Coordinates of C-alpha atoms in Angstrom, one line a residue:
M1 CA 0.0 0.0 0.0
S2 CA 2.6 2.6 -1.1
R3 CA 1.9 6.3 -1.0
R4 CA 2.7 7.8 -4.4
G5 CA 3.4 11.4 -5.2
T6 CA 0.8 11.4 -8.0
Q7 CA -2.0 10.4 -5.7
Q8 CA -2.4 13.9 -4.1
S9 CA -2.5 15.7 -7.5
Q10 CA -5.3 13.6 -9.0
G11 CA -8.1 15.1 -6.9
A12 CA -6.5 18.6 -7.1
N13 CA -6.3 18.4 -10.9
L14 CA -10.0 17.3 -11.1
S15 CA -11.0 20.0 -8.7
Q16 CA -9.3 22.6 -10.9
S17 CA -11.0 21.2 -14.0
Q18 CA -14.4 21.4 -12.2
Q19 CA -13.7 25.0 -11.1
S20 CA -12.8 26.1 -14.6
S21 CA -16.3 25.2 -15.8
S22 CA -19.5 26.4 -14.3
I23 CA -21.9 23.9 -12.7
R24 CA -24.8 26.3 -12.9
P25 CA -27.5 25.6 -15.5
S26 CA -26.5 27.0 -18.9
D27 CA -29.1 29.4 -20.3
S28 CA -27.6 29.1 -23.8
S29 CA -27.7 25.4 -24.0
T30 CA -30.3 24.1 -26.4
E31 CA -29.8 20.4 -25.6
T32 CA -32.3 18.6 -23.4
P33 CA -30.4 17.3 -20.3
D34 CA -30.5 13.6 -19.5
F35 CA -28.7 11.2 -17.2
N36 CA -26.6 9.7 -19.9
T37 CA -25.0 12.8 -21.4
Y38 CA -22.4 14.6 -19.3
G39 CA -23.5 18.1 -18.4
D40 CA -24.1 20.6 -15.7
F41 CA -26.1 18.1 -13.6
H42 CA -23.2 15.6 -13.6
K43 CA -20.7 18.4 -12.7
A44 CA -22.9 19.3 -9.7
V45 CA -23.1 15.7 -8.5
L46 CA -19.3 15.2 -9.0
S47 CA -18.6 18.4 -7.1
V48 CA -20.4 17.0 -4.0
F49 CA -18.3 13.9 -4.1
L50 CA -15.1 15.9 -4.5
A51 CA -16.1 17.7 -1.3
Q52 CA -17.4 14.8 0.8
S53 CA -15.9 11.7 -0.9
I54 CA -18.6 9.3 0.4
L55 CA -22.4 9.4 0.6
D56 CA -24.8 6.8 1.8
G57 CA -27.9 5.7 -0.1
R58 CA -30.2 8.2 1.6
Q59 CA -27.8 11.1 1.0
V60 CA -27.5 10.2 -2.7
R61 CA -31.3 10.1 -3.1
L62 CA -31.6 13.5 -1.4
L63 CA -28.8 14.8 -3.7
F64 CA -30.8 13.7 -6.8
Q65 CA -34.1 15.1 -5.4
N66 CA -32.5 18.5 -4.9
T67 CA -30.3 18.6 -7.9
C68 CA -32.5 17.2 -10.7
P69 CA -35.1 20.1 -10.8
A70 CA -32.3 22.7 -10.7
F71 CA -30.9 21.3 -14.0
G72 CA -34.1 20.6 -15.9
L73 CA -34.3 16.9 -15.0
T74 CA -37.3 15.1 -13.6
F75 CA -36.6 13.1 -10.4
P76 CA -37.6 9.5 -11.0
E77 CA -40.0 8.5 -8.3
E78 CA -40.3 4.8 -9.2
T79 CA -37.6 2.7 -7.5
K80 CA -36.5 1.0 -10.7
D81 CA -36.3 4.2 -12.6
Y82 CA -34.4 5.9 -9.8
F83 CA -31.7 3.2 -9.7
N84 CA -31.4 3.3 -13.4
A85 CA -30.9 7.0 -13.3
V86 CA -28.2 6.6 -10.5
A87 CA -26.4 3.9 -12.6
C88 CA -26.5 6.1 -15.7
T89 CA -25.3 9.2 -13.9
F90 CA -22.4 7.6 -12.2
G91 CA -21.5 5.6 -15.3
T92 CA -21.4 8.8 -17.3
I93 CA -19.3 10.6 -14.6
N94 CA -16.9 7.6 -14.3
A95 CA -16.3 7.7 -18.1
R96 CA -15.3 11.4 -17.8
I97 CA -13.0 11.0 -14.7
K98 CA -11.3 7.8 -15.6
K99 CA -8.3 9.8 -17.0
Y100 CA -7.7 10.9 -13.4
S101 CA -7.7 7.2 -12.3
L102 CA -10.8 7.9 -10.2
L103 CA -14.3 6.4 -10.1
I104 CA -17.4 6.7 -8.0
K105 CA -17.9 3.2 -6.6
R106 CA -20.8 1.6 -4.9
V107 CA -20.2 -0.5 -1.8
C108 CA -22.6 -2.2 0.6
S109 CA -22.5 -2.8 4.3
G110 CA -22.2 -6.4 5.4
S111 CA -24.0 -5.9 8.7
R112 CA -26.7 -3.2 7.9
I113 CA -29.2 -2.6 5.2
E114 CA -27.2 0.3 3.7
S115 CA -25.3 1.0 0.5
Y116 CA -22.7 3.8 -0.1
Y117 CA -21.2 5.6 -3.0
C118 CA -17.5 6.5 -2.7
L119 CA -15.0 8.5 -4.8
A120 CA -12.1 6.0 -5.0
N121 CA -8.7 5.7 -6.6
K122 CA -8.6 2.8 -9.1
S123 CA -4.9 3.1 -10.1
T124 CA -3.3 2.2 -6.8
N125 CA -4.0 0.2 -3.7
S126 CA -3.3 3.2 -1.5
I127 CA -5.9 5.6 -0.1
H128 CA -7.2 8.4 -2.4
Q129 CA -7.0 11.9 -0.9
T130 CA -8.9 14.9 -2.0
Q131 CA -9.7 17.3 0.8
E132 CA -8.3 15.5 3.8
V133 CA -4.6 14.7 4.0
F134 CA -3.1 11.9 6.0
S135 CA 0.4 12.1 7.3
R136 CA 2.8 9.2 6.4
K137 CA 2.3 7.7 9.9
E138 CA -1.5 8.0 9.7
L139 CA -1.5 6.2 6.4
E140 CA 0.7 3.4 7.7
Y141 CA -1.4 3.0 10.8
L142 CA -4.7 3.0 8.9
N143 CA -3.3 0.3 6.5
E144 CA -2.0 -1.8 9.3
L145 CA -5.2 -1.4 11.3
V146 CA -7.3 -2.6 8.3
K147 CA -5.0 -5.6 7.8
A148 CA -5.2 -6.5 11.5
I149 CA -9.0 -6.4 11.5
L150 CA -9.2 -8.5 8.4
K151 CA -6.7 -11.1 9.7
S152 CA -8.4 -11.3 13.1
G153 CA -11.0 -13.6 11.7
R154 CA -13.5 -11.9 14.0
G155 CA -14.0 -8.9 11.9
H156 CA -13.2 -6.5 14.7
L157 CA -10.6 -5.2 17.1
T158 CA -10.9 -3.8 20.6
D159 CA -9.4 -0.4 21.3
H160 CA -6.6 -2.1 23.3
E161 CA -5.8 -4.4 20.3
A162 CA -5.9 -1.5 17.9
G163 CA -3.4 0.4 20.1
N164 CA -1.0 -2.5 20.0
V165 CA -0.8 -2.7 16.2
E166 CA 2.9 -2.6 15.3
L167 CA 4.3 0.2 13.1
S168 CA 7.8 1.0 11.7
S169 CA 8.1 3.7 14.4
R170 CA 6.9 3.9 18.0
M171 CA 3.6 5.7 18.7
T172 CA 2.0 6.7 22.0
Q173 CA -1.4 5.4 23.0
S174 CA -2.8 8.9 23.0
N175 CA -1.5 9.5 19.4
S176 CA -3.0 6.2 18.2
Q177 CA -6.4 7.1 19.8
E178 CA -6.5 10.5 18.1
M179 CA -5.7 8.8 14.8
R180 CA -8.5 6.3 15.3
K181 CA -10.9 9.1 16.0
K182 CA -9.9 10.7 12.7
F183 CA -10.3 7.4 10.8
V184 CA -13.8 7.1 12.3
A185 CA -14.7 10.7 11.4
L186 CA -13.6 10.1 7.8
Q187 CA -15.5 6.8 7.6
F188 CA -12.6 4.5 7.0
I189 CA -13.1 2.7 10.4
E190 CA -16.3 2.5 12.4
T191 CA -17.5 1.1 15.7
D192 CA -20.1 -1.6 15.9
D193 CA -22.9 -1.9 18.5
N194 CA -20.5 -3.4 21.0
G195 CA -17.9 -0.6 20.6
K196 CA -15.5 -2.8 18.6
L197 CA -13.6 -1.3 15.6
V198 CA -14.6 -2.7 12.2
I199 CA -13.7 -1.9 8.6
A200 CA -16.0 0.9 7.3
P201 CA -17.4 1.0 3.7
R202 CA -15.0 3.8 2.6
A203 CA -12.0 1.5 3.3
L204 CA -13.8 -1.3 1.4
A205 CA -14.1 1.0 -1.6
E206 CA -10.5 2.3 -1.4
L207 CA -8.7 -0.9 -0.5
E208 CA -10.7 -3.7 -2.1
P209 CA -7.8 -5.0 -4.3
E210 CA -5.4 -5.0 -1.4
L211 CA -7.9 -6.7 0.9
R212 CA -8.3 -9.5 -1.7
R213 CA -4.5 -9.8 -2.1
I214 CA -4.0 -10.1 1.7
N215 CA -6.7 -12.7 2.0
D216 CA -5.4 -14.8 -0.9
E217 CA -1.8 -14.7 0.3
A218 CA -2.9 -15.8 3.8
G219 CA -5.0 -18.6 2.2
E220 CA -8.0 -17.6 4.2
E221 CA -11.7 -16.9 3.4
N222 CA -12.2 -13.6 5.1
V223 CA -13.0 -11.8 1.8
E224 CA -15.9 -13.1 -0.2
K225 CA -18.2 -11.9 -3.1
C226 CA -21.8 -11.0 -2.7
S227 CA -23.9 -13.6 -4.6
F228 CA -26.1 -10.8 -6.0
C229 CA -23.9 -7.8 -6.8
Q230 CA -20.4 -9.5 -6.7
G231 CA -19.3 -6.8 -4.3
I232 CA -16.9 -7.4 -1.4
I233 CA -18.0 -9.0 1.9
V234 CA -15.4 -9.3 4.7
N235 CA -15.1 -11.4 7.9
K236 CA -18.2 -13.6 7.4
Q237 CA -20.7 -10.7 7.4
G238 CA -23.8 -10.6 5.3
V239 CA -26.6 -13.2 4.9
E240 CA -25.5 -16.8 4.4
C241 CA -27.4 -19.2 2.1
G242 CA -28.2 -22.4 4.0
E243 CA -27.6 -24.6 0.9
C244 CA -24.3 -23.3 -0.7
S245 CA -23.0 -21.1 2.1
Q246 CA -22.6 -18.2 -0.3
R247 CA -23.2 -14.8 1.2
C248 CA -25.0 -11.6 0.1
H249 CA -25.3 -8.1 1.4
P250 CA -28.5 -7.5 3.5
V251 CA -29.4 -4.5 1.2
C252 CA -29.1 -6.7 -1.9
L253 CA -31.5 -9.3 -0.4
M254 CA -33.9 -6.5 0.6
R255 CA -34.1 -5.2 -2.9
V256 CA -35.8 -8.5 -4.0
L257 CA -37.7 -9.0 -0.8
E258 CA -41.2 -7.6 -0.3
P259 CA -41.2 -5.3 2.8
E260 CA -44.7 -6.5 3.9
Q261 CA -45.8 -10.1 3.8
P262 CA -49.5 -11.1 4.0
A263 CA -50.4 -13.2 7.0
G264 CA -50.1 -17.0 6.3
S265 CA -48.0 -16.5 3.1
K266 CA -44.4 -17.3 2.6
S267 CA -41.7 -15.5 0.6
R268 CA -39.7 -17.4 -2.0
I269 CA -36.4 -15.7 -2.8
N270 CA -33.7 -17.9 -4.5
C271 CA -30.0 -17.6 -3.9
S272 CA -28.4 -16.3 -7.0
A273 CA -25.5 -18.7 -6.6
C274 CA -27.3 -22.1 -6.2
M275 CA -30.8 -21.0 -7.1
K276 CA -32.2 -22.7 -4.0
P277 CA -34.7 -20.7 -1.9
F278 CA -33.5 -18.9 1.2
P279 CA -35.0 -20.3 4.4
E280 CA -38.0 -18.5 5.7
D281 CA -36.4 -17.7 9.0
I282 CA -33.6 -15.8 7.3
L283 CA -36.1 -13.8 5.2
K284 CA -38.1 -12.9 8.3
C285 CA -34.9 -11.8 10.1
C286 CA -33.9 -9.7 7.1
R287 CA -37.4 -8.1 6.9
K288 CA -37.3 -7.4 10.6
M289 CA -33.9 -5.7 10.1
G290 CA -35.4 -3.6 7.3
N291 CA -38.4 -2.5 9.4
K292 CA -36.1 -1.6 12.2
E293 CA -34.0 0.5 9.8
C294 CA -37.1 2.3 8.5
K295 CA -38.2 3.1 12.1
S296 CA -34.7 4.4 12.8
I297 CA -34.8 6.6 9.8
A298 CA -38.2 7.9 10.8
S299 CA -36.9 8.5 14.3
E300 CA -33.9 10.5 13.0
E301 CA -36.2 12.6 10.9
Q302 CA -38.5 13.2 13.8
T303 CA -35.6 14.1 16.1
E304 CA -34.2 16.5 13.5
Q305 CA -37.7 18.2 13.1
E306 CA -38.0 18.5 16.9
R307 CA -34.5 20.0 17.1
F308 CA -35.5 22.7 14.5
E309 CA -38.7 23.4 16.4
R310 CA -36.8 23.8 19.7
V311 CA -34.3 26.2 18.0
D312 CA -37.2 28.2 16.5
K313 CA -38.8 28.4 19.9
V314 CA -35.6 29.5 21.6
F315 CA -35.1 32.3 19.1
S316 CA -38.8 33.3 19.3
N317 CA -38.6 33.5 23.1
R318 CA -35.3 35.4 22.8
D319 CA -36.9 37.9 20.4
T320 CA -39.9 38.3 22.8
T321 CA -37.6 38.8 25.8
T322 CA -35.5 41.3 23.9
N323 CA -38.5 43.3 22.8
T324 CA -39.9 43.3 26.3
K325 CA -36.6 44.7 27.7
R326 CA -36.5 47.3 25.0
R327 CA -40.0 48.5 25.8
S328 CA -39.1 48.5 29.5
R329 CA -36.0 50.6 28.9
A330 CA -38.0 53.0 26.7
A331 CA -40.6 53.4 29.3
G332 CA -38.0 54.0 31.9
D333 CA -36.4 56.6 29.7
R334 CA -39.7 58.4 29.3
D335 CA -40.3 58.4 33.1
T336 CA -36.8 59.9 33.7
T337 CA -37.5 62.6 31.1
V338 CA -40.8 63.5 32.8
G339 CA -39.1 63.7 36.2
M340 CA -36.4 66.0 34.9
E341 CA -39.0 68.3 33.5

């Protein structure tokens, strides 16, 4: 996982290219915009990825909902049409940015019903940098940390184990802890429900070739392919087929699974590897996971709405209090003036 000098310039060159051309709708353009033809809409989407590097599925949908109308495109409401639009858009962008050895890549979580889109470097096995910059020691620590998680066989490390990862030079526990916080903030590493450190989707997107190489050299089976999308699955995550033991991402299974099942009826979803049906208990578990995810999203939206309402109330009360004080001071000034007279 070498750090090459050309790596830092790729994102900068692309950013300069983006800045040299406006991403606002062109009034003089007579062409009808579409998802397959590179234009202002694609530049706007790409500029978001240059700034943020990774977006989850909900963020991408919100991006399309807000950006399509601004550039003369109709947002596709139907699920199938929406995913076709996303595929066409990113395919068109990737064709344009491949000369910079970059691509927008879709990766899926192995433990949650979630997919992500990440701006990744396809020419090297090292980590692509656009806005954030890692020091040499941070890069070394991140690479070794990902290796250690993969080789653990458990798919996670404790904070203590992560602090004991060997590097070429010594590092204090406080320094390693600060670095891990940075890796989590930039979504290369994340913590699971038990507080353990696991490989995050951004690292899967950036380091997939290297993860496969490490796994093959060790002769282990800690890196597998999703039976549906052929994407990467690490450390025995995902949903396992009871017949052939092949695994798939939960989000890939949910795409073909009806969210609501009539009472007394059974789902029949075949494994795309062996074509045998998934056991009903696995489908029920996956559907339950999906319903929990939907409730979580609704809760987050409700919490955000309540937060905005509280802020509005605070400012409203503050304005009322300020006006009351002003009226009181004005009344006091008038009384003082009368007394002086």
